Amino acid sequence: MTFVKVPNLDYKLFFSIYPLWRPTLKSCIDVPLLLQPLVDDNGLDIYLSDSTNIIDRCCTQFPLLSESNTAADFVRVLYEIIATDKSMQTNFILQMKIYELIYGVALYLNNIDIVQDVYIQISNQISNWDTKIFNYWYGDKDTTLSKLLEYEANKRRIVKNVDHNAYDPKVIKLPACKFLEHHETDR
């Protein structure tokens, strides 16, 4: 959870995911790949002082916090966010952050089917995205697509960076979340 101070009010609560696969810890925590506000049943933002059951609300709104997640559950929830969150639907940069998250997790877990699906999703949509804005954030569209196809090199880089960043003293103290394998969830 990320707490963001709102002027003249309180702290607004966000569920956030930061990748550990970037080259340095600073670049990992610079900008989250997912930042979703915690909202009440009416869709209004929840502030720290407003809620006594923040943990329950987080678990309800963000099933990613469940103790029994598989990688497939994680990907399904992220695709649902892209499909249902109005701010995502109108902002391809936010979509790309989610795709980057799915791609990175899938590569780390060696799930090439999901990696290929992310590539297909991006390649089907990229021509509709503003080129100047895309270039600012990600560089040339064709180069971005071709880099996504470098599965083995990307996987080696991601695994190396995660292994390195996971042992940083700032990270090692944090609670960890791991995906269950399919056979473990069937029990």
PDB file of C-alpha atoms in Angstrom, residues 26-135:
ATOM      1  CA  LYS A  26      16.235   3.274  -7.332  1.00  0.00           C
ATOM      2  CA  SER A  27      14.862   2.671 -10.835  1.00  0.00           C
ATOM      3  CA  CYS A  28      12.620  -0.091  -9.432  1.00  0.00           C
ATOM      4  CA  ILE A  29      10.972   2.139  -6.841  1.00  0.00           C
ATOM      5  CA  ASP A  30      10.965   5.317  -8.905  1.00  0.00           C
ATOM      6  CA  VAL A  31       7.526   4.752 -10.469  1.00  0.00           C
ATOM      7  CA  PRO A  32       5.136   1.873  -9.746  1.00  0.00           C
ATOM      8  CA  LEU A  33       3.853  -0.228 -12.627  1.00  0.00           C
ATOM      9  CA  LEU A  34       0.465  -0.462 -10.934  1.00  0.00           C
ATOM     10  CA  LEU A  35      -1.088   2.243  -8.785  1.00  0.00           C
ATOM     11  CA  GLN A  36      -4.775   1.666  -8.050  1.00  0.00           C
ATOM     12  CA  PRO A  37      -6.724   3.771  -5.537  1.00  0.00           C
ATOM     13  CA  LEU A  38      -8.556   2.031  -2.725  1.00  0.00           C
ATOM     14  CA  VAL A  39     -12.260   2.876  -3.078  1.00  0.00           C
ATOM     15  CA  ASP A  40     -15.446   2.260  -1.119  1.00  0.00           C
ATOM     16  CA  ASP A  41     -18.575   0.491  -2.405  1.00  0.00           C
ATOM     17  CA  ASN A  42     -19.671   3.702  -4.154  1.00  0.00           C
ATOM     18  CA  GLY A  43     -16.371   4.079  -6.003  1.00  0.00           C
ATOM     19  CA  LEU A  44     -15.203   6.993  -3.834  1.00  0.00           C
ATOM     20  CA  ASP A  45     -11.612   7.201  -2.655  1.00  0.00           C
ATOM     21  CA  ILE A  46     -10.843   5.876   0.811  1.00  0.00           C
ATOM     22  CA  TYR A  47      -8.597   7.933   3.044  1.00  0.00           C
ATOM     23  CA  LEU A  48      -6.544   6.627   5.926  1.00  0.00           C
ATOM     24  CA  SER A  49      -8.712   8.284   8.594  1.00  0.00           C
ATOM     25  CA  ASP A  50     -11.981   7.132   6.959  1.00  0.00           C
ATOM     26  CA  SER A  51     -11.566   3.440   7.267  1.00  0.00           C
ATOM     27  CA  THR A  52     -11.212   1.027  10.124  1.00  0.00           C
ATOM     28  CA  ASN A  53     -11.169  -2.082   7.948  1.00  0.00           C
ATOM     29  CA  ILE A  54      -8.510  -1.125   5.417  1.00  0.00           C
ATOM     30  CA  ILE A  55      -6.975  -4.607   5.255  1.00  0.00           C
ATOM     31  CA  ASP A  56     -10.325  -6.293   4.583  1.00  0.00           C
ATOM     32  CA  ARG A  57     -11.183  -3.699   1.956  1.00  0.00           C
ATOM     33  CA  CYS A  58      -7.796  -4.162   0.263  1.00  0.00           C
ATOM     34  CA  CYS A  59      -8.226  -7.925   0.100  1.00  0.00           C
ATOM     35  CA  THR A  60     -11.727  -7.522  -1.343  1.00  0.00           C
ATOM     36  CA  GLN A  61     -10.801  -4.914  -3.938  1.00  0.00           C
ATOM     37  CA  PHE A  62      -7.404  -6.359  -4.846  1.00  0.00           C
ATOM     38  CA  PRO A  63      -7.579 -10.147  -5.096  1.00  0.00           C
ATOM     39  CA  LEU A  64      -3.864 -10.071  -5.895  1.00  0.00           C
ATOM     40  CA  LEU A  65      -3.316  -9.872  -2.131  1.00  0.00           C
ATOM     41  CA  SER A  66      -4.857 -13.296  -1.618  1.00  0.00           C
ATOM     42  CA  GLU A  67      -2.638 -15.975  -0.139  1.00  0.00           C
ATOM     43  CA  SER A  68      -3.615 -18.417  -2.882  1.00  0.00           C
ATOM     44  CA  ASN A  69      -2.668 -16.706  -6.119  1.00  0.00           C
ATOM     45  CA  THR A  70      -1.295 -18.432  -9.155  1.00  0.00           C
ATOM     46  CA  ALA A  71       0.479 -16.591 -11.942  1.00  0.00           C
ATOM     47  CA  ALA A  72      -2.635 -17.163 -14.070  1.00  0.00           C
ATOM     48  CA  ASP A  73      -4.792 -15.443 -11.400  1.00  0.00           C
ATOM     49  CA  PHE A  74      -2.381 -12.522 -11.323  1.00  0.00           C
ATOM     50  CA  VAL A  75      -2.434 -12.098 -15.099  1.00  0.00           C
ATOM     51  CA  ARG A  76      -6.231 -12.436 -15.240  1.00  0.00           C
ATOM     52  CA  VAL A  77      -6.680  -9.681 -12.640  1.00  0.00           C
ATOM     53  CA  LEU A  78      -4.259  -7.380 -14.459  1.00  0.00           C
ATOM     54  CA  TYR A  79      -6.041  -7.908 -17.776  1.00  0.00           C
ATOM     55  CA  GLU A  80      -9.346  -7.168 -15.982  1.00  0.00           C
ATOM     56  CA  ILE A  81      -7.884  -3.889 -14.732  1.00  0.00           C
ATOM     57  CA  ILE A  82      -6.968  -2.911 -18.301  1.00  0.00           C
ATOM     58  CA  ALA A  83     -10.452  -3.871 -19.516  1.00  0.00           C
ATOM     59  CA  THR A  84     -12.506  -2.263 -16.747  1.00  0.00           C
ATOM     60  CA  ASP A  85     -10.568   0.714 -15.376  1.00  0.00           C
ATOM     61  CA  LYS A  86     -11.679   3.785 -17.318  1.00  0.00           C
ATOM     62  CA  SER A  87      -8.374   5.587 -16.759  1.00  0.00           C
ATOM     63  CA  MET A  88      -6.556   2.585 -18.259  1.00  0.00           C
ATOM     64  CA  GLN A  89      -8.824   2.351 -21.285  1.00  0.00           C
ATOM     65  CA  THR A  90      -8.037   5.900 -22.348  1.00  0.00           C
ATOM     66  CA  ASN A  91      -4.330   5.957 -21.491  1.00  0.00           C
ATOM     67  CA  PHE A  92      -2.012   3.617 -23.376  1.00  0.00           C
ATOM     68  CA  ILE A  93       0.926   4.559 -21.127  1.00  0.00           C
ATOM     69  CA  LEU A  94      -0.928   3.080 -18.136  1.00  0.00           C
ATOM     70  CA  GLN A  95      -1.774   0.032 -20.250  1.00  0.00           C
ATOM     71  CA  MET A  96       1.887  -0.370 -21.188  1.00  0.00           C
ATOM     72  CA  LYS A  97       2.841  -0.327 -17.497  1.00  0.00           C
ATOM     73  CA  ILE A  98       0.427  -3.202 -16.862  1.00  0.00           C
ATOM     74  CA  TYR A  99       1.690  -5.054 -19.934  1.00  0.00           C
ATOM     75  CA  GLU A 100       5.252  -4.551 -18.681  1.00  0.00           C
ATOM     76  CA  LEU A 101       4.226  -6.001 -15.328  1.00  0.00           C
ATOM     77  CA  ILE A 102       2.579  -9.036 -16.925  1.00  0.00           C
ATOM     78  CA  TYR A 103       5.514  -9.526 -19.314  1.00  0.00           C
ATOM     79  CA  GLY A 104       8.121  -9.290 -16.559  1.00  0.00           C
ATOM     80  CA  VAL A 105       6.344 -11.680 -14.207  1.00  0.00           C
ATOM     81  CA  ALA A 106       5.671 -14.146 -17.025  1.00  0.00           C
ATOM     82  CA  LEU A 107       9.309 -14.090 -18.146  1.00  0.00           C
ATOM     83  CA  TYR A 108      10.533 -14.504 -14.581  1.00  0.00           C
ATOM     84  CA  LEU A 109       8.232 -17.520 -14.177  1.00  0.00           C
ATOM     85  CA  ASN A 110       9.209 -18.805 -17.641  1.00  0.00           C
ATOM     86  CA  ASN A 111       5.628 -18.690 -18.942  1.00  0.00           C
ATOM     87  CA  ILE A 112       6.270 -18.023 -22.618  1.00  0.00           C
ATOM     88  CA  ASP A 113       2.566 -18.343 -23.543  1.00  0.00           C
ATOM     89  CA  ILE A 114       1.745 -15.292 -21.427  1.00  0.00           C
ATOM     90  CA  VAL A 115       4.821 -13.442 -22.719  1.00  0.00           C
ATOM     91  CA  GLN A 116       3.702 -14.070 -26.299  1.00  0.00           C
ATOM     92  CA  ASP A 117       0.169 -12.949 -25.468  1.00  0.00           C
ATOM     93  CA  VAL A 118       1.500  -9.637 -24.126  1.00  0.00           C
ATOM     94  CA  TYR A 119       3.444  -9.179 -27.347  1.00  0.00           C
ATOM     95  CA  ILE A 120       0.292  -9.878 -29.389  1.00  0.00           C
ATOM     96  CA  GLN A 121      -1.794  -7.473 -27.271  1.00  0.00           C
ATOM     97  CA  ILE A 122       0.730  -4.665 -27.690  1.00  0.00           C
ATOM     98  CA  SER A 123       1.379  -5.308 -31.391  1.00  0.00           C
ATOM     99  CA  ASN A 124      -2.377  -5.283 -32.103  1.00  0.00           C
ATOM    100  CA  GLN A 125      -2.819  -1.897 -30.409  1.00  0.00           C
ATOM    101  CA  ILE A 126       0.449  -0.041 -30.913  1.00  0.00           C
ATOM    102  CA  SER A 127      -0.475   1.482 -34.282  1.00  0.00           C
ATOM    103  CA  ASN A 128      -3.401   3.284 -32.589  1.00  0.00           C
ATOM    104  CA  TRP A 129      -1.181   4.902 -29.960  1.00  0.00           C
ATOM    105  CA  ASP A 130       0.211   8.418 -30.349  1.00  0.00           C
ATOM    106  CA  THR A 131       3.732   8.053 -31.745  1.00  0.00           C
ATOM    107  CA  LYS A 132       5.239  11.158 -30.120  1.00  0.00           C
ATOM    108  CA  ILE A 133       3.983  10.229 -26.659  1.00  0.00           C
ATOM    109  CA  PHE A 134       5.042   6.610 -27.124  1.00  0.00           C
ATOM    110  CA  ASN A 135       8.520   7.685 -28.252  1.00  0.00           C
TER     111      ASN A 135
END
